[in-house]
Short mmCIF file of N, CA and C in Angstrom, two decimals:
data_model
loop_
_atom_site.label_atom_id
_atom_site.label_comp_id
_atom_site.label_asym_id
_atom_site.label_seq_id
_atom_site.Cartn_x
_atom_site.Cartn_y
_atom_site.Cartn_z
N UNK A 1 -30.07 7.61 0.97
CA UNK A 1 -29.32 8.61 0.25
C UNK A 1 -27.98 8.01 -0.18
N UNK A 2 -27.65 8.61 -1.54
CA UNK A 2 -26.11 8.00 -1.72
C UNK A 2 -25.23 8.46 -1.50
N UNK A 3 -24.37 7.63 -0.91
CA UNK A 3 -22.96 8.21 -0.33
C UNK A 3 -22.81 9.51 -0.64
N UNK A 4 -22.24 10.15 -1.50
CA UNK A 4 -21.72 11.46 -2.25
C UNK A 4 -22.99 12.55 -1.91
N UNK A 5 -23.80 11.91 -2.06
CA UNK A 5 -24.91 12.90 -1.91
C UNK A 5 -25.29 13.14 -0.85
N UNK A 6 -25.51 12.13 -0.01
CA UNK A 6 -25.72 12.71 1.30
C UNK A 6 -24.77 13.82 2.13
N UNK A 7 -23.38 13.95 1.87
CA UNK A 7 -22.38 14.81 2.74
C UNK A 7 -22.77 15.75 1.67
N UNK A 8 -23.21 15.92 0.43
CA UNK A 8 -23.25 16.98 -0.21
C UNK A 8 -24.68 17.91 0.00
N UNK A 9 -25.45 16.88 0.16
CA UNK A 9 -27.12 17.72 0.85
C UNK A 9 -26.58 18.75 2.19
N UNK A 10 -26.08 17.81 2.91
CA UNK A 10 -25.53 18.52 4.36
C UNK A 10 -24.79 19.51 4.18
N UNK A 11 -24.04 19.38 3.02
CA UNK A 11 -23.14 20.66 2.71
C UNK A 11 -23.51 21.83 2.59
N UNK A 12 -24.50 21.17 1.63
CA UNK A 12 -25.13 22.71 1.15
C UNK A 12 -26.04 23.41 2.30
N UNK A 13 -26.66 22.57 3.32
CA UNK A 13 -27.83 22.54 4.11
C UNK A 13 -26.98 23.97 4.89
N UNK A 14 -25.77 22.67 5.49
CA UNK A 14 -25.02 23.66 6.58
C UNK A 14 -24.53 25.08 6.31
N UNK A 15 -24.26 25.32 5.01
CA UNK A 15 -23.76 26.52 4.27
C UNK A 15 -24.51 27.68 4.36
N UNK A 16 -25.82 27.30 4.17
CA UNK A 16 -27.10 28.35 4.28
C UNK A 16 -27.05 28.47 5.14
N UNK A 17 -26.75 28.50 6.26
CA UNK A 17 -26.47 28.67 7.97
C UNK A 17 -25.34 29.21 8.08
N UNK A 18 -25.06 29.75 7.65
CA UNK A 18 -23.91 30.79 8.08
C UNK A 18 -23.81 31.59 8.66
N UNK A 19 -24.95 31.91 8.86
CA UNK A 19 -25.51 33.32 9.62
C UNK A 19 -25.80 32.83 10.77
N UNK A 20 -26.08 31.73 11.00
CA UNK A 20 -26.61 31.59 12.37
C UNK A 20 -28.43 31.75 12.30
N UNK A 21 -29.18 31.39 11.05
CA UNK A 21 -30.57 31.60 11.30
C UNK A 21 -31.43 30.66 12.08
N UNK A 22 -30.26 29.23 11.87
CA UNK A 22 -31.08 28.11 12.68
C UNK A 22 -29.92 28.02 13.72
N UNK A 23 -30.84 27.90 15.29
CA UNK A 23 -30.29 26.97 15.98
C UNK A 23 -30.41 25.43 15.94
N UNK A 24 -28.74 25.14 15.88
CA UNK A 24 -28.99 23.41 15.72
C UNK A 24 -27.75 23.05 16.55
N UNK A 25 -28.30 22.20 17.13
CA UNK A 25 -28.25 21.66 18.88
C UNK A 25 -27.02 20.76 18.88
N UNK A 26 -26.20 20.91 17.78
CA UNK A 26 -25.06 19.12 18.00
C UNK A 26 -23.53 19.89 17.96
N UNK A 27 -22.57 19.06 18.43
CA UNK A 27 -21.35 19.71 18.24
C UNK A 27 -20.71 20.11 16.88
N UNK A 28 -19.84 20.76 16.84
CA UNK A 28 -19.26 21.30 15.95
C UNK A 28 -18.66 20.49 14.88
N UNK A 29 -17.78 19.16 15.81
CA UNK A 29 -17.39 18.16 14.64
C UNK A 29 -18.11 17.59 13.91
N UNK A 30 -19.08 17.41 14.87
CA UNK A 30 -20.12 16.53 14.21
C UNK A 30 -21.18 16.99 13.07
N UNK A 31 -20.78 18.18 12.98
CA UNK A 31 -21.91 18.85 11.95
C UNK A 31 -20.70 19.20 11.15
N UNK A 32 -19.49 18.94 11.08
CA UNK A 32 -18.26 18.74 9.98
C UNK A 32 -18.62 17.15 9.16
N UNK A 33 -18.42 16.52 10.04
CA UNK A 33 -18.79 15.19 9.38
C UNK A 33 -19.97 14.97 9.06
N UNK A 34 -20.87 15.84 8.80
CA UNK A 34 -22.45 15.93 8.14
C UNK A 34 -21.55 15.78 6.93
N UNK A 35 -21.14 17.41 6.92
CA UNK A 35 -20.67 17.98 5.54
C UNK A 35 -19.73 17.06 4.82
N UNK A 36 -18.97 15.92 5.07
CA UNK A 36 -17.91 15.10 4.89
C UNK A 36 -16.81 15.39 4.84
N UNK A 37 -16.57 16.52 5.80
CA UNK A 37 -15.41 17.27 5.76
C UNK A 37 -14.66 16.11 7.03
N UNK A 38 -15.07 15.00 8.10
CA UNK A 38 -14.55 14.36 9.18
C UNK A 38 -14.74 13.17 8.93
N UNK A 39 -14.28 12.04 9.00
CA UNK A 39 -14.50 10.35 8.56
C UNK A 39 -14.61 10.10 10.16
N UNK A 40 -15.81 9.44 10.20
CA UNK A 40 -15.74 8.82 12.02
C UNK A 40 -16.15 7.36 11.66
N UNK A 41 -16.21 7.06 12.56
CA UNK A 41 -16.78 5.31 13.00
C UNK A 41 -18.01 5.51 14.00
N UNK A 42 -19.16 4.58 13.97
CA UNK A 42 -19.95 4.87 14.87
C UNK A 42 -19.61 4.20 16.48
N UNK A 43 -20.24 4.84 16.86
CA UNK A 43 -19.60 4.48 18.24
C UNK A 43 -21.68 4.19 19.20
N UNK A 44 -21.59 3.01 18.78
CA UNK A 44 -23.23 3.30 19.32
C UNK A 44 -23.41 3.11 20.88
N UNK A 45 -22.34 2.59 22.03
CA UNK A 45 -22.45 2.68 23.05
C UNK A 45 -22.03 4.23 23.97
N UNK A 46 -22.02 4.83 22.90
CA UNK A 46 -21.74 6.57 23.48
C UNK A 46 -23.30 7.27 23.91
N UNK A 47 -24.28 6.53 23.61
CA UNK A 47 -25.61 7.56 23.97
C UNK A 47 -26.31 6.36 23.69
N UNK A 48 -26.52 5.72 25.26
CA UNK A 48 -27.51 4.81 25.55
C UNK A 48 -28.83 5.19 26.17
N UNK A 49 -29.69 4.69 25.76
CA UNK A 49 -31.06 5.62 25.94
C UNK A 49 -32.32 4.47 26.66
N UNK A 50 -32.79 5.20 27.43
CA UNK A 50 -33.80 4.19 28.52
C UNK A 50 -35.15 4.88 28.36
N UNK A 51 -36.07 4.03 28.78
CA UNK A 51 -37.36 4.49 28.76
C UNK A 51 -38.13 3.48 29.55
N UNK A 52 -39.48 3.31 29.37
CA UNK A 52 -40.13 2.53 30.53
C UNK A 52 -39.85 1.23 30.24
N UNK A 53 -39.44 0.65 28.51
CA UNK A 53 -39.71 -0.27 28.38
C UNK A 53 -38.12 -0.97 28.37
N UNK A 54 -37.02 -0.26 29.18
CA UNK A 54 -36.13 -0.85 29.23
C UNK A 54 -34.61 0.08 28.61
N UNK A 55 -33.38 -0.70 28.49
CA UNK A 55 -32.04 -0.13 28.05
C UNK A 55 -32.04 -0.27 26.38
N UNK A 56 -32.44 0.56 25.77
CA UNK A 56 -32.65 0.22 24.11
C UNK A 56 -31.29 -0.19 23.38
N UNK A 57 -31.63 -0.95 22.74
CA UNK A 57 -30.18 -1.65 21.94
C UNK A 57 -30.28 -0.73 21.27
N UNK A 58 -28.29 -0.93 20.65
CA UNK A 58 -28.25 0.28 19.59
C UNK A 58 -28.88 -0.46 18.43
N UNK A 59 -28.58 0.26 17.33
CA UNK A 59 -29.27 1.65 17.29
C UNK A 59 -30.84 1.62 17.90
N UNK A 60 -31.19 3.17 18.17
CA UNK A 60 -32.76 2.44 18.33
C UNK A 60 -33.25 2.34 17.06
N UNK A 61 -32.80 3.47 15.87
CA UNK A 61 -33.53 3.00 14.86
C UNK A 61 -33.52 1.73 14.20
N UNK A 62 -32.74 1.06 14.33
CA UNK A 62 -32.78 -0.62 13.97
C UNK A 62 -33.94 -1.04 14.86
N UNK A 63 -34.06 -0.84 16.13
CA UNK A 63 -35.03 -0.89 16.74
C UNK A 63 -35.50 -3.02 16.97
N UNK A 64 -34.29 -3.24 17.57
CA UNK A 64 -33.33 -4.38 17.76
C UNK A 64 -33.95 -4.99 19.41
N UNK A 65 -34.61 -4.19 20.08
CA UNK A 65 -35.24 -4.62 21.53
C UNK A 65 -34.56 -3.68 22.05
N UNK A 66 -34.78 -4.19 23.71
CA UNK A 66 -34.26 -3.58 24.65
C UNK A 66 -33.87 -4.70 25.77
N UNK A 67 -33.15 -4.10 27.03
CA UNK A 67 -32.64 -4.93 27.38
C UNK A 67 -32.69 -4.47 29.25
N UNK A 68 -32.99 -5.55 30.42
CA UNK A 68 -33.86 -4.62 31.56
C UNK A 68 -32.69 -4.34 32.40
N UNK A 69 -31.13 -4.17 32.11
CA UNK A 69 -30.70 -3.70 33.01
C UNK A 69 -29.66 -3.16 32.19
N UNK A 70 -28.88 -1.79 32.58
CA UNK A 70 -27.45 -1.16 31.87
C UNK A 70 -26.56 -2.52 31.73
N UNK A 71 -26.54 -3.41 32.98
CA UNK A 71 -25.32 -4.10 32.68
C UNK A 71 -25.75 -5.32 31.57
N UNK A 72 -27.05 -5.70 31.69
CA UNK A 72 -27.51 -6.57 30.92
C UNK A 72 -26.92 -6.26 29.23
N UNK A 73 -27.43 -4.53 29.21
CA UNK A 73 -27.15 -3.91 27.68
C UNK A 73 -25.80 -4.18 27.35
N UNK A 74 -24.93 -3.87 28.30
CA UNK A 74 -23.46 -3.99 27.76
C UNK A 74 -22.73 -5.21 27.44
N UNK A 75 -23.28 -6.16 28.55
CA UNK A 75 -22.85 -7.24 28.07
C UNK A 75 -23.41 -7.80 27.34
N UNK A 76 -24.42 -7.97 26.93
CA UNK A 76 -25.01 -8.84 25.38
C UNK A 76 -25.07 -8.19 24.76
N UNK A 77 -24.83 -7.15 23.72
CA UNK A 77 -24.84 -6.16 22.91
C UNK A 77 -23.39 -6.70 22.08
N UNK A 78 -23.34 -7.51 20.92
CA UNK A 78 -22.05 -7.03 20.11
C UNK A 78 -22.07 -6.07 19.35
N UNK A 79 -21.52 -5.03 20.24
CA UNK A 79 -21.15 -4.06 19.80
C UNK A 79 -20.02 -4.06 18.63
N UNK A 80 -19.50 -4.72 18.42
CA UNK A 80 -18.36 -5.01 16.83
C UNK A 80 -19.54 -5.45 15.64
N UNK A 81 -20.85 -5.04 16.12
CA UNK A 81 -21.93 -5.66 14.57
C UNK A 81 -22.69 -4.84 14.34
N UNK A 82 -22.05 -3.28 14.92
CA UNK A 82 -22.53 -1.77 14.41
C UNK A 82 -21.49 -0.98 13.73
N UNK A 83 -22.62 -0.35 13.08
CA UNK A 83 -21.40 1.08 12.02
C UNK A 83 -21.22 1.12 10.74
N UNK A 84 -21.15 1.83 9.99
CA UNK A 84 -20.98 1.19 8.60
C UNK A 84 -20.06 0.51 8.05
N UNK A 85 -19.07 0.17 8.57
CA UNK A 85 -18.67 -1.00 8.19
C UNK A 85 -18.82 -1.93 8.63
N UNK A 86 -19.51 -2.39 9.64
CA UNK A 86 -19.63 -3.69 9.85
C UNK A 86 -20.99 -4.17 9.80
N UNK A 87 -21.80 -3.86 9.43
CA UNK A 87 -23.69 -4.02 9.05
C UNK A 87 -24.26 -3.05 7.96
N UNK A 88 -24.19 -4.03 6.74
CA UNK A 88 -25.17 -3.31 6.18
C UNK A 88 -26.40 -2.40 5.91
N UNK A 89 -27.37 -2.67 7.50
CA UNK A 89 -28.27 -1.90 7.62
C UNK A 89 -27.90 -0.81 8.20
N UNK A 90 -26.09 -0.44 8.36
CA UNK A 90 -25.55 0.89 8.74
C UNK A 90 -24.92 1.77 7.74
N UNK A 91 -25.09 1.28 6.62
CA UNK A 91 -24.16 1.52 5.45
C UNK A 91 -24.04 3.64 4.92
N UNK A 92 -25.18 3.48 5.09
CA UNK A 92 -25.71 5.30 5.04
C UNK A 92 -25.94 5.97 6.06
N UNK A 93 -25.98 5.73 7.39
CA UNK A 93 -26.26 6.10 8.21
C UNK A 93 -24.86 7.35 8.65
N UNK A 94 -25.69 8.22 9.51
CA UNK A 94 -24.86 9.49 9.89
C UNK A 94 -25.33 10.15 10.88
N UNK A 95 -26.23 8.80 12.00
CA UNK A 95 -27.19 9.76 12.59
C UNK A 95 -26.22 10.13 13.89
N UNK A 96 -27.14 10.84 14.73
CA UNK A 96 -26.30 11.18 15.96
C UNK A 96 -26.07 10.53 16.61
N UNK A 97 -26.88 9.71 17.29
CA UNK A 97 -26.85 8.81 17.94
C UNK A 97 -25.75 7.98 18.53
N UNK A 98 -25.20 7.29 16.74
CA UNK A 98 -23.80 6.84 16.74
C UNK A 98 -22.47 7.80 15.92
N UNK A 99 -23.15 9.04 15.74
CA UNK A 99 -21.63 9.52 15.36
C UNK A 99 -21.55 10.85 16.09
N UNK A 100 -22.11 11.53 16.83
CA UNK A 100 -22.38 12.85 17.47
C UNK A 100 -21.34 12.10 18.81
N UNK A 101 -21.12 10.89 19.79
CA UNK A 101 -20.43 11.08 20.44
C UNK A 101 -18.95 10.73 20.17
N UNK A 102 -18.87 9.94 18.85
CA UNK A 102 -17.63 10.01 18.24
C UNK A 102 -17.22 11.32 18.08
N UNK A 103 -17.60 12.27 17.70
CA UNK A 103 -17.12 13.70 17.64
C UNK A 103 -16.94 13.96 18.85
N UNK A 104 -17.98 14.10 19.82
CA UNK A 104 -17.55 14.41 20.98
C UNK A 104 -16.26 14.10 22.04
N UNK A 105 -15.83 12.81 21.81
CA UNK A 105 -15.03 12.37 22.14
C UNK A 105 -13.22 13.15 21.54
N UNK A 106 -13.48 12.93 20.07
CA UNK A 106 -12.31 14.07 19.77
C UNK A 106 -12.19 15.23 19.99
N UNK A 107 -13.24 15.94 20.37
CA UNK A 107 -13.45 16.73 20.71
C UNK A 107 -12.87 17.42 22.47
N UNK A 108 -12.66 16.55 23.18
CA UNK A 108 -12.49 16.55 24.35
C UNK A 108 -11.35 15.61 24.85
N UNK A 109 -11.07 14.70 23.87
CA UNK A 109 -9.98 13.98 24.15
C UNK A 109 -8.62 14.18 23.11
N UNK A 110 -8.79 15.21 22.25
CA UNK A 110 -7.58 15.05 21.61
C UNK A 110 -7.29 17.29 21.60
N UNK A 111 -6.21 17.80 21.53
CA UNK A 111 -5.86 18.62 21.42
C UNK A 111 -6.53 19.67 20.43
N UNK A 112 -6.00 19.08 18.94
CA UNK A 112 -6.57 19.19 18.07
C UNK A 112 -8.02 19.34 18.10
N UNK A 113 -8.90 18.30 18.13
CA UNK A 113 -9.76 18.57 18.42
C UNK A 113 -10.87 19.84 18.97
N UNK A 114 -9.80 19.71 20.57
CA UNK A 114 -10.70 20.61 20.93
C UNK A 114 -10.58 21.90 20.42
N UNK A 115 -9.15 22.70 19.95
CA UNK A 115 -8.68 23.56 18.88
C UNK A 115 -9.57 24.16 18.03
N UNK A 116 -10.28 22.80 17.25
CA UNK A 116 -11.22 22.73 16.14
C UNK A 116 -12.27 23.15 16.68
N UNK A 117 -12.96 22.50 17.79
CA UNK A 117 -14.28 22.90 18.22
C UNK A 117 -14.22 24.32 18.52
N UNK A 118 -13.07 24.79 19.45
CA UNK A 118 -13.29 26.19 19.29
C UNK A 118 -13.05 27.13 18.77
N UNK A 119 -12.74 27.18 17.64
CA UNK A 119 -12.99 27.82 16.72
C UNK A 119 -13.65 27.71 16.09
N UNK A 120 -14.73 26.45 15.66
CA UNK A 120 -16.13 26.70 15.02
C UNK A 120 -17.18 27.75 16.18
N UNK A 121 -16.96 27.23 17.73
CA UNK A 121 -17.87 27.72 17.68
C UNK A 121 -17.79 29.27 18.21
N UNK A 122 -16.13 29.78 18.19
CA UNK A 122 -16.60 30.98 18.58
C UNK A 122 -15.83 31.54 17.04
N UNK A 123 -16.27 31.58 16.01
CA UNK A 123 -16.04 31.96 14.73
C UNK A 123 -16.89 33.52 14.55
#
C-alpha cells in the first residue's frame, strides 16, 4: 500500500467504528497511528514471540529464523536493521507487532500519553 493511502484506508476504516460495532483488540494510540494521526518508530523487541520451534526473530513476518534461547535472541538480533527507516523490506509496514508496543510504551510512560489513552478510551 502507498504511503498516503494506507493511513487513509485506516482512516476511513476506523471512522466507520464510531459506534463501537467492531471490537478491535489494540491500544488506543496505536489505532491513532493506523489513522496517521501518531509518527512512531518500530520497536520490534517489544513483543517477542516463542513457539516450539524457538525465540522468532523480528519481524516474524520477514520470517528471518528463530533463535533457541531469549538471551541468544537478544544478543544476535541487530536490532538497529528494523523499522522503516532502516530496511527496506519495512518501508510500509504498520503492523503491531512493531508499532502496537511503541504506543504502548507512550502510553504508560509519558503523561501525555496516558491523558490521550484515556480519553479515547473512555470517550
Amino acid at each position: 500500500m502507498v504511503e498516503g493511502k494506507r493511513f487513509e484506508f485506516f482512516d476511513k476504516l476506523l471512522e466507520k467504528n464510531k459506534n463501537g460495532r467492531w471490537d478491535i483488540n489494540h491500544s488506543p494510540l496505536y489505532l491513532e497511528f493506523l489513522r496517521g494521526k501518531r509518527d512512531y518508530s518500530c520497536t520490534p523487541w517489544g513483543n517477542p514471540n516463542y513457539s516450539v520451534l524457538g525465540w522468532q526473530k523480528p519481524c516474524y513476518l520477514l520470517d528471518e529464523g528463530y533463535a533457541e534461547t531469549f538471551k541468544e535472541l537478544m544478543a544476535t538480533t541487530e536490532w538497529e536493521n528494523y523499522g522503516h527507516q532502516n530496511n527496506k523490506k519495512c518501508a510500509d509496514c504498520t503492523a503491531h507487532c512493531g508499532y502496537e508496543p511503541t504506543a504502548v510504551d507512550e502510553a504508560t510512560s509519558t503523561f501525555r500519553g496516558m491523558v490521550d489513552s484515556a480519553k479515547m478510551v473512555f470517550q
